Short mmCIF file of C-alpha atoms in Angstrom, two decimals:
data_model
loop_
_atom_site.label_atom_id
_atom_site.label_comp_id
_atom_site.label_asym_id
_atom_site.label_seq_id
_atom_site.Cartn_x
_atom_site.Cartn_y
_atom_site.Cartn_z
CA UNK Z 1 70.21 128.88 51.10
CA UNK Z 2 71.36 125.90 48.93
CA UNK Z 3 74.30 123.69 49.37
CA UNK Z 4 76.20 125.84 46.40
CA UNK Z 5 76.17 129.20 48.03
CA UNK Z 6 76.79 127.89 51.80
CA UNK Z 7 80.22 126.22 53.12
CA UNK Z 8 79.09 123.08 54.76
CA UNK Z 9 81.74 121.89 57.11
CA UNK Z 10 82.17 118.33 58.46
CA UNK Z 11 81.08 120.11 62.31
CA UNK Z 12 78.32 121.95 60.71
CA UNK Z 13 77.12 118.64 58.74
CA UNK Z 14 77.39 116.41 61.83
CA UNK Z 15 75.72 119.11 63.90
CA UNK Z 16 72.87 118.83 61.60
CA UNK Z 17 72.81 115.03 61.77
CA UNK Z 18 72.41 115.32 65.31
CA UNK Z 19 69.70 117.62 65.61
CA UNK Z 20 67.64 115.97 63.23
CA UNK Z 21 68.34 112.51 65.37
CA UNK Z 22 67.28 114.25 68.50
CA UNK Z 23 64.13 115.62 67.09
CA UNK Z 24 62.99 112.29 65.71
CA UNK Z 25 63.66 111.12 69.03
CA UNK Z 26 61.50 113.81 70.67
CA UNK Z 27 58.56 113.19 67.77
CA UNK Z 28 58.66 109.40 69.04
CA UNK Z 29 58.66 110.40 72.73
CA UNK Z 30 55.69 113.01 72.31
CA UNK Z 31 53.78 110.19 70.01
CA UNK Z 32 53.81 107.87 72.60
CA UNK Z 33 52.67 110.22 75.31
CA UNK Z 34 49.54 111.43 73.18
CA UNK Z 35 48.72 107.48 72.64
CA UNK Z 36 48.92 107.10 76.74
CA UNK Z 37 47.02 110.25 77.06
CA UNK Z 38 44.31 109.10 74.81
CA UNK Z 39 44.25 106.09 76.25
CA UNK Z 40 44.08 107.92 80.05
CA UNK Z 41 41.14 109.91 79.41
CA UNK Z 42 39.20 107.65 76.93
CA UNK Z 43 38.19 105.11 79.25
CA UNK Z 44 35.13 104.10 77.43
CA UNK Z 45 37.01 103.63 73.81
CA UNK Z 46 40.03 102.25 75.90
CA UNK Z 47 37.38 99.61 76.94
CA UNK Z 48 35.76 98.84 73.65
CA UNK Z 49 38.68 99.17 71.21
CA UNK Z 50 41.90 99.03 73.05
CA UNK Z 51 43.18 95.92 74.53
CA UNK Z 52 46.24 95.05 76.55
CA UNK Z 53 49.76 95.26 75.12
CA UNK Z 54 50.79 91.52 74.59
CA UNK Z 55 54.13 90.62 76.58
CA UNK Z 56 56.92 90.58 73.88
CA UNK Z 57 58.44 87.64 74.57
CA UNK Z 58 62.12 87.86 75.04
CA UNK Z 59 64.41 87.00 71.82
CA UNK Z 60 67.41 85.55 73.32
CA UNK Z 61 71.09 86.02 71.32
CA UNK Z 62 73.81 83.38 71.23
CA UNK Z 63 75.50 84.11 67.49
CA UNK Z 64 79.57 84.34 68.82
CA UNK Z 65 79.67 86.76 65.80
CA UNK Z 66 77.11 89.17 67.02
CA UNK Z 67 78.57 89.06 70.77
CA UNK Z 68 81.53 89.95 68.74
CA UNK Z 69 80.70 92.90 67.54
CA UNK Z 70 79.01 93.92 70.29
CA UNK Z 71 82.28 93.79 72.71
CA UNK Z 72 84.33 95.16 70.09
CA UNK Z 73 82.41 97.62 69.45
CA UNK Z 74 82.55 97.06 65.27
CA UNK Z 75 80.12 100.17 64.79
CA UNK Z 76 79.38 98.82 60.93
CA UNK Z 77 78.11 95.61 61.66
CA UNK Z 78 76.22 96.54 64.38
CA UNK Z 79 74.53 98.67 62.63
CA UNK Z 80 73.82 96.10 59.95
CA UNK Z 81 72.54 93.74 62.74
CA UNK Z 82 70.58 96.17 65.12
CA UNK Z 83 68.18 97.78 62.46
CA UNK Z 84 64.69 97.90 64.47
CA UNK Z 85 63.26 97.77 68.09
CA UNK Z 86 63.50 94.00 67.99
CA UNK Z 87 66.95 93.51 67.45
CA UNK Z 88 67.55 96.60 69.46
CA UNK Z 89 65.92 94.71 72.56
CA UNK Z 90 67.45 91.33 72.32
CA UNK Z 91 68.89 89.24 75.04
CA UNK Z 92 72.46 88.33 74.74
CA UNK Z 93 73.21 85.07 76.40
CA UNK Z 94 76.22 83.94 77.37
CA UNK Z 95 77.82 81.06 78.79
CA UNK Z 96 81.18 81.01 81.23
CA UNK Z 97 82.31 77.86 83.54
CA UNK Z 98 82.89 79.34 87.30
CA UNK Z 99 83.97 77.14 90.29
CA UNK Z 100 81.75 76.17 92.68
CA UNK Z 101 81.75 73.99 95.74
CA UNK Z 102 80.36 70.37 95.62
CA UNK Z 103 79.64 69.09 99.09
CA UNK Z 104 78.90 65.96 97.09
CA UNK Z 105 82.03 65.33 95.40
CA UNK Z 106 83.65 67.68 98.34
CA UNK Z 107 86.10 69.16 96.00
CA UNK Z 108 85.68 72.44 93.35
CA UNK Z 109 84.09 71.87 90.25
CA UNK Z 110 83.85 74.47 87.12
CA UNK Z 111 79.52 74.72 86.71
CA UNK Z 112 78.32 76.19 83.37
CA UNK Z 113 76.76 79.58 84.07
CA UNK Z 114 74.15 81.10 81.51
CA UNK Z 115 74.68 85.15 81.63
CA UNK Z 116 72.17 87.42 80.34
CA UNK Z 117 73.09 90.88 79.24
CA UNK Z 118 71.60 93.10 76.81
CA UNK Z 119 73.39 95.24 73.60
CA UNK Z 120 73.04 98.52 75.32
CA UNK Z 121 74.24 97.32 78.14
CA UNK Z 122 77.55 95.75 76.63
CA UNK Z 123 78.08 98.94 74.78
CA UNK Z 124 77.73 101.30 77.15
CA UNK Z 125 79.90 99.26 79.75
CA UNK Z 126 82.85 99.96 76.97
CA UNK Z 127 82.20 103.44 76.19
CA UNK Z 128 81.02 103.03 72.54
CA UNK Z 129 79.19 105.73 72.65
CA UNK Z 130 78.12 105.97 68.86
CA UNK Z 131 77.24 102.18 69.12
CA UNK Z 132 74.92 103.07 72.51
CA UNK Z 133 73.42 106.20 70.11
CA UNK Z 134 72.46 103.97 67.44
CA UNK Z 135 70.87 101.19 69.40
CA UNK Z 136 68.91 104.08 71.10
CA UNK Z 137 67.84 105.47 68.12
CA UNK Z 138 66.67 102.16 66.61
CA UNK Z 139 64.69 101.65 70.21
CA UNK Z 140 66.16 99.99 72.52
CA UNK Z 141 64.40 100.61 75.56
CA UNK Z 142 67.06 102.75 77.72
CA UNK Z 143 65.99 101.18 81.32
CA UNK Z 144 65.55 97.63 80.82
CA UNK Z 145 67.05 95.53 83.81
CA UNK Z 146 68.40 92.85 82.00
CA UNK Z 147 70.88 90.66 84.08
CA UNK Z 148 69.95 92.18 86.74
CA UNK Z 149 71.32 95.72 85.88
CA UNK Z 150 70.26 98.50 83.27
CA UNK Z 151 73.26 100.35 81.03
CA UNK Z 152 72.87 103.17 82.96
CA UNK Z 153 74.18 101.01 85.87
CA UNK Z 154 77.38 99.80 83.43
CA UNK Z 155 78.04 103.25 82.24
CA UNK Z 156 78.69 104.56 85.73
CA UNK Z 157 80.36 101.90 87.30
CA UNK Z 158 83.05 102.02 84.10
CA UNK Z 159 83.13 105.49 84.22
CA UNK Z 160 82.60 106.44 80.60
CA UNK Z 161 80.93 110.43 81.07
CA UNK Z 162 79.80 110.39 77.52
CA UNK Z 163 77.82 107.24 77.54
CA UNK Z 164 76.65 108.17 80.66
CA UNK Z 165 75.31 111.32 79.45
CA UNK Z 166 73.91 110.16 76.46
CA UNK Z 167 71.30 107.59 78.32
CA UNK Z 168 70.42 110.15 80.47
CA UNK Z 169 69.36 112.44 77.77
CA UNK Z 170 67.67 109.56 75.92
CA UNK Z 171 65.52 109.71 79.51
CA UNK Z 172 67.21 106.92 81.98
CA UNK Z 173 66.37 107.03 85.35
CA UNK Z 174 68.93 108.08 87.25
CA UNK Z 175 67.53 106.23 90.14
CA UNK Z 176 66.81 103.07 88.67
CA UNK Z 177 67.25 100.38 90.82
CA UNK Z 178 69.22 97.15 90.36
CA UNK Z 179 68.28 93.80 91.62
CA UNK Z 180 70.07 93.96 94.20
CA UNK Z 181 68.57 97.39 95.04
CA UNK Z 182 71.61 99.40 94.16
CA UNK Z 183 71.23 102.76 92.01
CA UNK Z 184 73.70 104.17 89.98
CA UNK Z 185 75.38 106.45 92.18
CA UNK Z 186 76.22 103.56 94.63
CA UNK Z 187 78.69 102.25 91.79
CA UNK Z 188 80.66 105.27 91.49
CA UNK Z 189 83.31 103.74 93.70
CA UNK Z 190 86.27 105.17 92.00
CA UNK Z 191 88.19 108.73 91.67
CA UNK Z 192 87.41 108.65 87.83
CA UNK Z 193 83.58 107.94 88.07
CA UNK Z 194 83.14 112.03 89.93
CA UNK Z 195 82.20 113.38 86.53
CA UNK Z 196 79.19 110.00 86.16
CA UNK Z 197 77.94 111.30 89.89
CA UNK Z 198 77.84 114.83 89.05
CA UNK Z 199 75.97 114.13 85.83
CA UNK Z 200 73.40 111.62 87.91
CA UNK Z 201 73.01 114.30 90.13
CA UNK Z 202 72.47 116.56 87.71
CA UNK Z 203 69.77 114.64 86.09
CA UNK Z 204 67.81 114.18 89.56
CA UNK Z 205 69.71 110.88 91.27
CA UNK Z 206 68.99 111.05 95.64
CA UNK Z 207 71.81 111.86 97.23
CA UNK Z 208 70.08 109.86 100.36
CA UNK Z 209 68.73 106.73 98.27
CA UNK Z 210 69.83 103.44 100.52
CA UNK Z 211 70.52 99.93 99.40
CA UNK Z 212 68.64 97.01 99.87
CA UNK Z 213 70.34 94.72 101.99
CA UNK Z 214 72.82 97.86 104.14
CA UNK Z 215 70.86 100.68 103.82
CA UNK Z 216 74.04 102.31 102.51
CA UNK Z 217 73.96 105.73 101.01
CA UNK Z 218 76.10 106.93 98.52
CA UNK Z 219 78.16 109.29 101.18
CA UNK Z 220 78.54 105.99 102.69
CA UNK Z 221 79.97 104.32 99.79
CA UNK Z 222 82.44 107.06 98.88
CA UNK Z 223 83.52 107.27 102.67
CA UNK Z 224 84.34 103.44 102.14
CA UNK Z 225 86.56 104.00 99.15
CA UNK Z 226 88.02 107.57 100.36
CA UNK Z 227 86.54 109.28 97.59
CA UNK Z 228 87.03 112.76 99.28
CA UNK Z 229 85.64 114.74 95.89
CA UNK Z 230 82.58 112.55 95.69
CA UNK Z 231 82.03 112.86 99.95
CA UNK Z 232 82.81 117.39 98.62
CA UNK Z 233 79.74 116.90 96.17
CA UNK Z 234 77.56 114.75 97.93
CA UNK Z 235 77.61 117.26 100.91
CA UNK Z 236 77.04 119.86 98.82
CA UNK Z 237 73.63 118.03 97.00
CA UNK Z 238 72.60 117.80 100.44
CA UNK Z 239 73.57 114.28 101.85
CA UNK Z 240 72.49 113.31 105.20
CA UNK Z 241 75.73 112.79 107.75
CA UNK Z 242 73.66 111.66 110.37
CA UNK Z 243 71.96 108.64 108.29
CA UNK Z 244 73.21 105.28 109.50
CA UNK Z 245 73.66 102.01 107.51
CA UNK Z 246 71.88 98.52 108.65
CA UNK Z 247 74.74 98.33 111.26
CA UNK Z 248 74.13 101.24 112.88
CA UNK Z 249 77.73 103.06 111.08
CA UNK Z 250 77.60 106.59 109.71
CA UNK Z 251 79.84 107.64 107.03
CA UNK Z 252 82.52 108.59 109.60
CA UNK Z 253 82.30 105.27 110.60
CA UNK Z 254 82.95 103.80 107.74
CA UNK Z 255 85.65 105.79 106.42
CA UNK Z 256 87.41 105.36 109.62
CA UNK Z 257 86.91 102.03 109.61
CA UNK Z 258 88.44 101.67 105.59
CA UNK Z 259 91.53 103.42 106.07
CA UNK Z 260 93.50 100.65 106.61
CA UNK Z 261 96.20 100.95 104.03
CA UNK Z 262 99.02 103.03 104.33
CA UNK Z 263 99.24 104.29 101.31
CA UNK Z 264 95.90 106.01 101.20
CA UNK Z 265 96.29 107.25 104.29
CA UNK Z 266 96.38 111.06 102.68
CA UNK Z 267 92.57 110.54 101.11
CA UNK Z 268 91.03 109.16 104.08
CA UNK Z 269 92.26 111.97 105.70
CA UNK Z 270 90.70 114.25 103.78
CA UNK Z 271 87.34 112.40 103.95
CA UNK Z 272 87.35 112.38 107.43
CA UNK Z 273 87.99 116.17 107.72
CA UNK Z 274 85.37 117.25 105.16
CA UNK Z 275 83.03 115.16 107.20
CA UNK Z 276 83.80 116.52 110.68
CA UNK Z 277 83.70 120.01 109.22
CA UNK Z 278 80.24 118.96 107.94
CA UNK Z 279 79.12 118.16 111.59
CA UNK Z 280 79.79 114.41 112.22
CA UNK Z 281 79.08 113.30 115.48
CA UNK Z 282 82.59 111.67 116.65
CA UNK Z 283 80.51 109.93 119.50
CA UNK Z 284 78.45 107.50 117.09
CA UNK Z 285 79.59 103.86 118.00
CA UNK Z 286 78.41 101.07 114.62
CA UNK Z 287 79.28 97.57 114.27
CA UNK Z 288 80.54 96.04 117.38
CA UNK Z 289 80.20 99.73 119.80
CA UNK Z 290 83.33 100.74 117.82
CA UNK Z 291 83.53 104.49 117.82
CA UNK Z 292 85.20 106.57 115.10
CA UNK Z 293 88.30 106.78 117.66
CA UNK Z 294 88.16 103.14 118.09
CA UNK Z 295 88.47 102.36 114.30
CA UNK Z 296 91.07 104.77 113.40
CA UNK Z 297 93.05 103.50 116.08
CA UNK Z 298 92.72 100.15 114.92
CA UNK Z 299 94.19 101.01 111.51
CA UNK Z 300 96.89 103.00 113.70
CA UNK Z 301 96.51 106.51 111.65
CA UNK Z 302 97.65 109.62 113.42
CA UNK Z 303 96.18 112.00 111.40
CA UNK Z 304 92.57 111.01 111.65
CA UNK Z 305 93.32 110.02 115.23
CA UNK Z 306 94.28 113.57 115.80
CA UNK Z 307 91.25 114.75 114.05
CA UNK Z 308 88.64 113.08 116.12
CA UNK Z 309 90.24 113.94 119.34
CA UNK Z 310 90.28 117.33 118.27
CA UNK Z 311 86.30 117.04 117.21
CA UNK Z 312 86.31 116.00 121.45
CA UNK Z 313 86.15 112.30 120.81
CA UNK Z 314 85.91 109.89 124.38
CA UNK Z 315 89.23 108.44 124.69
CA UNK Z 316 88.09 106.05 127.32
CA UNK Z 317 84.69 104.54 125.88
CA UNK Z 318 84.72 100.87 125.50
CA UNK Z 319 83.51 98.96 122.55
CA UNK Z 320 81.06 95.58 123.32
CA UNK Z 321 84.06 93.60 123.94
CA UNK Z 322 85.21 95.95 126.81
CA UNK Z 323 88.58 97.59 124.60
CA UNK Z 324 89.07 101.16 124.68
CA UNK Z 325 90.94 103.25 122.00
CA UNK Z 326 93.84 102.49 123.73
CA UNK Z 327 93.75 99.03 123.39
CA UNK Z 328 92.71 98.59 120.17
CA UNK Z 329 96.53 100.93 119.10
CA UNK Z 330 98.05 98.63 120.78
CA UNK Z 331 96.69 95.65 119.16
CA UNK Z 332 97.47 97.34 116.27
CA UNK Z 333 101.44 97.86 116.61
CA UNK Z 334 102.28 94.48 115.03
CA UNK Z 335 100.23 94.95 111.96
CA UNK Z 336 101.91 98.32 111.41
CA UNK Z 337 105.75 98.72 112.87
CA UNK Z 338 106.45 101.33 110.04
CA UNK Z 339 103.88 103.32 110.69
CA UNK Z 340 105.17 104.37 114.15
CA UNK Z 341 102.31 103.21 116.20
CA UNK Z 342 104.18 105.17 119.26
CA UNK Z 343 102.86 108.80 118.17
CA UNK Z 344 99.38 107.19 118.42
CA UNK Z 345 99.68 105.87 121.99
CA UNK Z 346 101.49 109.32 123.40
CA UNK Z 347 98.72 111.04 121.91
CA UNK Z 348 96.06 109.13 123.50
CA UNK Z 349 98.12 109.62 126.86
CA UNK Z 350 98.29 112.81 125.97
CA UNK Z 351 94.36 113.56 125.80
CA UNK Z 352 93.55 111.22 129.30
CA UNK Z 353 93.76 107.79 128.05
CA UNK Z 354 93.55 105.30 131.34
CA UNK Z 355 96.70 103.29 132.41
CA UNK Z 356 97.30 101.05 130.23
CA UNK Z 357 96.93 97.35 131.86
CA UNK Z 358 100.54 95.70 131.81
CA UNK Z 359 98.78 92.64 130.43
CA UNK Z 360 98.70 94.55 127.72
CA UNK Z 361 102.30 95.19 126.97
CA UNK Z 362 102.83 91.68 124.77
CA UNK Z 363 101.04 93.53 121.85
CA UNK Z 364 104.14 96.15 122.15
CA UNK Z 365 106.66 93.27 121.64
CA UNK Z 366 107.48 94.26 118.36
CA UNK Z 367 107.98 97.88 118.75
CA UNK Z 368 110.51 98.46 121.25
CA UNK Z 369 109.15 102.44 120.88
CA UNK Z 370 105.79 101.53 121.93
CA UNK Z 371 106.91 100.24 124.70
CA UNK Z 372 109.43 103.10 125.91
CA UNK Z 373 106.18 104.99 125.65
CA UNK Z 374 104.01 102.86 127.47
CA UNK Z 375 106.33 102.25 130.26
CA UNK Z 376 107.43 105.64 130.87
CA UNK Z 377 103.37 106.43 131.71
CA UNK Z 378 103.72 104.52 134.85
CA UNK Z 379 105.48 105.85 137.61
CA UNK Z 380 107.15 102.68 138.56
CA UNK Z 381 107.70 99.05 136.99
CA UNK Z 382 106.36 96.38 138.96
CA UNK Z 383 107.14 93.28 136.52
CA UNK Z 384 108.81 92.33 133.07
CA UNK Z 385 106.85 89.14 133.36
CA UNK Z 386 104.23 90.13 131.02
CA UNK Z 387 105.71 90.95 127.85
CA UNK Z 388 109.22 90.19 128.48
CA UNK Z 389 108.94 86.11 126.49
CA UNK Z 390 107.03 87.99 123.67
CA UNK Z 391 110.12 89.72 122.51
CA UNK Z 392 111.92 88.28 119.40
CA UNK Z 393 115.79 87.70 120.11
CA UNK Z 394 116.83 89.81 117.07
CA UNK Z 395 114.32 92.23 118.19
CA UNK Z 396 115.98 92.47 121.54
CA UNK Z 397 119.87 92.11 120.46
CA UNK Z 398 119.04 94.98 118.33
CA UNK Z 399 117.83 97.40 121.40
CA UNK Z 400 119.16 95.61 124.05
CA UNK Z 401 119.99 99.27 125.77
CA UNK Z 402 116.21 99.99 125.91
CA UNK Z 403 115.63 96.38 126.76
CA UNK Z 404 118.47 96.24 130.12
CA UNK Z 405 117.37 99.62 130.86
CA UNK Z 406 113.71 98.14 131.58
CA UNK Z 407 114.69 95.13 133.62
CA UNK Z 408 116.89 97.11 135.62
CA UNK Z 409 113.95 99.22 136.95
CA UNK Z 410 112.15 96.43 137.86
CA UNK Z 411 110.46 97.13 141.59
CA UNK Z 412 112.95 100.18 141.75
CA UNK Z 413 112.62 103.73 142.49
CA UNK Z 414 112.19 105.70 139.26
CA UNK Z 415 113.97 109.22 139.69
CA UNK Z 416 112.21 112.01 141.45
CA UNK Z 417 112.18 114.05 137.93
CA UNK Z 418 109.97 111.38 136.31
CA UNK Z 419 107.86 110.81 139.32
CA UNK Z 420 107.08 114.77 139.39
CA UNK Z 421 106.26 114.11 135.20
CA UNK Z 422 104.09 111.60 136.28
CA UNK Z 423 102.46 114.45 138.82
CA UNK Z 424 101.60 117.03 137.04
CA UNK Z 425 100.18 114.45 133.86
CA UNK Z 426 97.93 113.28 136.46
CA UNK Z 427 96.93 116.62 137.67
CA UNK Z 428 96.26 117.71 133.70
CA UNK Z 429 94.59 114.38 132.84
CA UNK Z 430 92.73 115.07 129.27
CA UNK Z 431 94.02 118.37 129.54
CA UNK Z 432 97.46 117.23 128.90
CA UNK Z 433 98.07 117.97 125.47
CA UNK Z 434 96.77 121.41 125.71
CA UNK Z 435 98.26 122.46 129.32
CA UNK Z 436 101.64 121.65 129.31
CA UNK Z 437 102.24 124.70 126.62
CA UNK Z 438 100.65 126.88 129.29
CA UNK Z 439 102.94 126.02 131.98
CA UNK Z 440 105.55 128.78 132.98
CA UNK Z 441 108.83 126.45 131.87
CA UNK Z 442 111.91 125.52 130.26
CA UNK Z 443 110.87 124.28 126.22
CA UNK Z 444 113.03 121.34 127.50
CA UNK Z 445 110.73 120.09 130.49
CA UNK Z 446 107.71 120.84 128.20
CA UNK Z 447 109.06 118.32 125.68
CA UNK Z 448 110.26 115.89 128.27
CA UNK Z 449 106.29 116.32 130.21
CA UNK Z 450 105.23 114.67 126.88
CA UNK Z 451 106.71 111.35 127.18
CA UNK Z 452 109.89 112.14 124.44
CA UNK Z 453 111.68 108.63 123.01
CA UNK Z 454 115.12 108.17 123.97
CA UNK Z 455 116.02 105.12 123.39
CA UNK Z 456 116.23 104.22 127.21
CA UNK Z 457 115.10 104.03 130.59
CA UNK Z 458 116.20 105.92 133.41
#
């Protein structure tokens, strides 16, 4: 049908354009596998006519106007620069002055640094994806490490889909390996790279492969950054829970161990769960014999603390420097007052944590909550001696109820109610949280069984 009887739109026209593109590309790739297979099962003419491929040797860039276009990505020019495999394939080299440390001069000095990067690469780290389409097309070869990293490598870790689609149709390998041994998934360390690791994924990327130096996995990475979709898809591909890193950490571990911001409390939550419901072993003790339990009471978060007790974590186990759980909370109470570090250390009461050693007590100073908790789980108060000097004036003027309360039960008789509280906790132990809502009484003596603040002692 010619042009004059058929509507050509501007879809239908560019449709065409890339079709034809694609199949030029395919007549290229199937060329170059009948030379190899020629070449495979020829041996003999291999031998007597073929001889080996001379090493191109690298073509190194350092025009200011090329780099220019490149960054910008001025589709026009680089088209009238990047016309053949050569130009396709050259080395960009740049220059930038970093600070490094002179033990001779014993002071920082700015060092010229040569940086190598390639035009795919520096396209396809800014999402120009019709710049990355032509440089393919003219042949630039889609997994060169250069710089240590191929494009695939940028695309991902900037999260541009498109680009990232694009190599992989033009045949990158999804598991190509940096220098530093790190594949592409292991960059997707943001919310907005999910749609990069389901396309690697996809296109045949290990869900198990391991870094070089860590022996990280991807779960592992996403645990680290709370990326609870990427941990959802992982799972689902298949990823190991079990596997542990070079220091012995799972990916329950680690996310444990990286929730230490408040404000992204809510994700690392999620993580956690997804990974528990996926059969994480709570037990599992990484850098330093810290449990799960150990880290998330470190970072003083309820929620996951909560979970992993739940999941039947030890609430006793000590790490290699002797701390239980328990400790490490309240360690944790000055580096996070608002986060009301008391709810963490009645829970851990409340599932069979140990007495608490009154040496202790100075990491409560702080949070005069903490301690009403705390000091309410013994059944008497032998000495303020410990943790009294630790208090701030201003912190004490401002509950100096709680405060005189304390020192006034110093070596006396607590009342009989609170000693028969102390009883029966005893007599639960780790079943504490769970049997006091059994017990035939009053809602008020439940709530007063689990340690409730009041502002006082009495």
């Amino acid at each position: 049908m010619s042009k004059e009887t058929f509507t050509y739109t501007s879809s239908t026209l560019r449709s065409l354009r890339l079709q034809r593109e694609m199949l030029e590309w395919e007549e290229r790739q199937r060329a170059a596998s009948r030379q190899w297979a020629s070449q495979r099962y020829h041996p003999t003419a291999r031998s007597l006519f073929s001889l080996p491929k001379p090493t191109r040797r690298p073509q190194y860039c350092r025009d200011p106007a090329v780099h220019n276009a490149l960054y910008t990505g001025d589709l026009p020019r680089i088209q009238s620069i990047f016309k053949d495999e050569i130009t396709s394939n050259l080395i960009v080299e740049t220059h930038a002055e970093e600070l490094e440390w002179s033990a001779e001069l014993e002071l920082w000095v700015l060092i010229a640094q040569k940086k190598h990067t390639s035009p795919l690469r520096i396209t396809a780290a800014r999402g120009y994806q019709d710049s990355v389409k032509h440089l393919l097309l003219k042949g630039a070869e889609v997994n060169a490490i250069v710089g240590g990293k191929a494009a695939l490598h940028d695309s991902c870790a900037n999260h541009h889909e498109e680009c990232t689609r694009l190599l992989l149709r033009y045949g990158a390998n999804a598991n190509i390996l940096s220098e530093e041994r790190l594949a592409p998934l292991h960059l997707c360390i943001t919310q907005e790279t999910l749609p990069c690791a389901q396309l690697l994924l996809e296109y045949g990327a290990l869900v198990n492969q391991k870094s070089r130096d860590g022996l990280v996995s991807p779960l592992h990475v996403a645990s680290r950054h709370g990326l609870e979709d990427h941990v959802k898809l992982y799972l689902c591909y298949g990823a190991n829970i079990a596997h542990r890193n070079q220091e012995g950490e799972t990916a329950l571990n680690t996310a444990c161990a990286n929730a230490d911001r408040p404000e992204e409390a809510g994700r690392y939550y999620q993580v956690v769960k997804q990974l528990l419901d996926g059969g994480a072993n709570v037990q599992i003790a990484g850098r330093k014999n810290h449990t799960p339990l150990h880290n998330a009471c470190s970072n003083c978060h309820i929620g996951i603390v909560e979970l992993l007790l739940q999941h039947g974590a030890e609430v006793n186990i000590s790490n290699c420097a002797g701390n239980t759980p328990m400790d490490c909370a309240l360690q944790a109470v000055e580096d996070y007052p608002e986060e009301e570090p008391e709810n963490v250390i009645a829970t851990l009461l409340n599932h069979g944590a140990a007495s608490i050693n009154p040496k202790m007590l100075k990491f409560c100073a702080l949070s005069p909550r903490s301690m009403e908790i705390v000091l309410n789980s013994y059944d008497r108060i032998l000495s303020c001696d410990s943790w009294v000097g630790s208090v701030p004036n201003e912190v004490w003027q401002e509950h100096q109820v709680f405060y005189d309360s304390a020192l006034c039960l110093v070596n006396q008789p607590r009342p009989l109610q609170h000693l028969a509280r102390c009883a029966v906790r005893r007599q639960l132990g780790m079943r504490c949280h769970q049997g006091i809502s059994q017990l035939k009484l009053p809602s008020s003596l439940h709530k007063y069984l689990l340690l409730p603040l009041e502002g006082y002692l009495k």
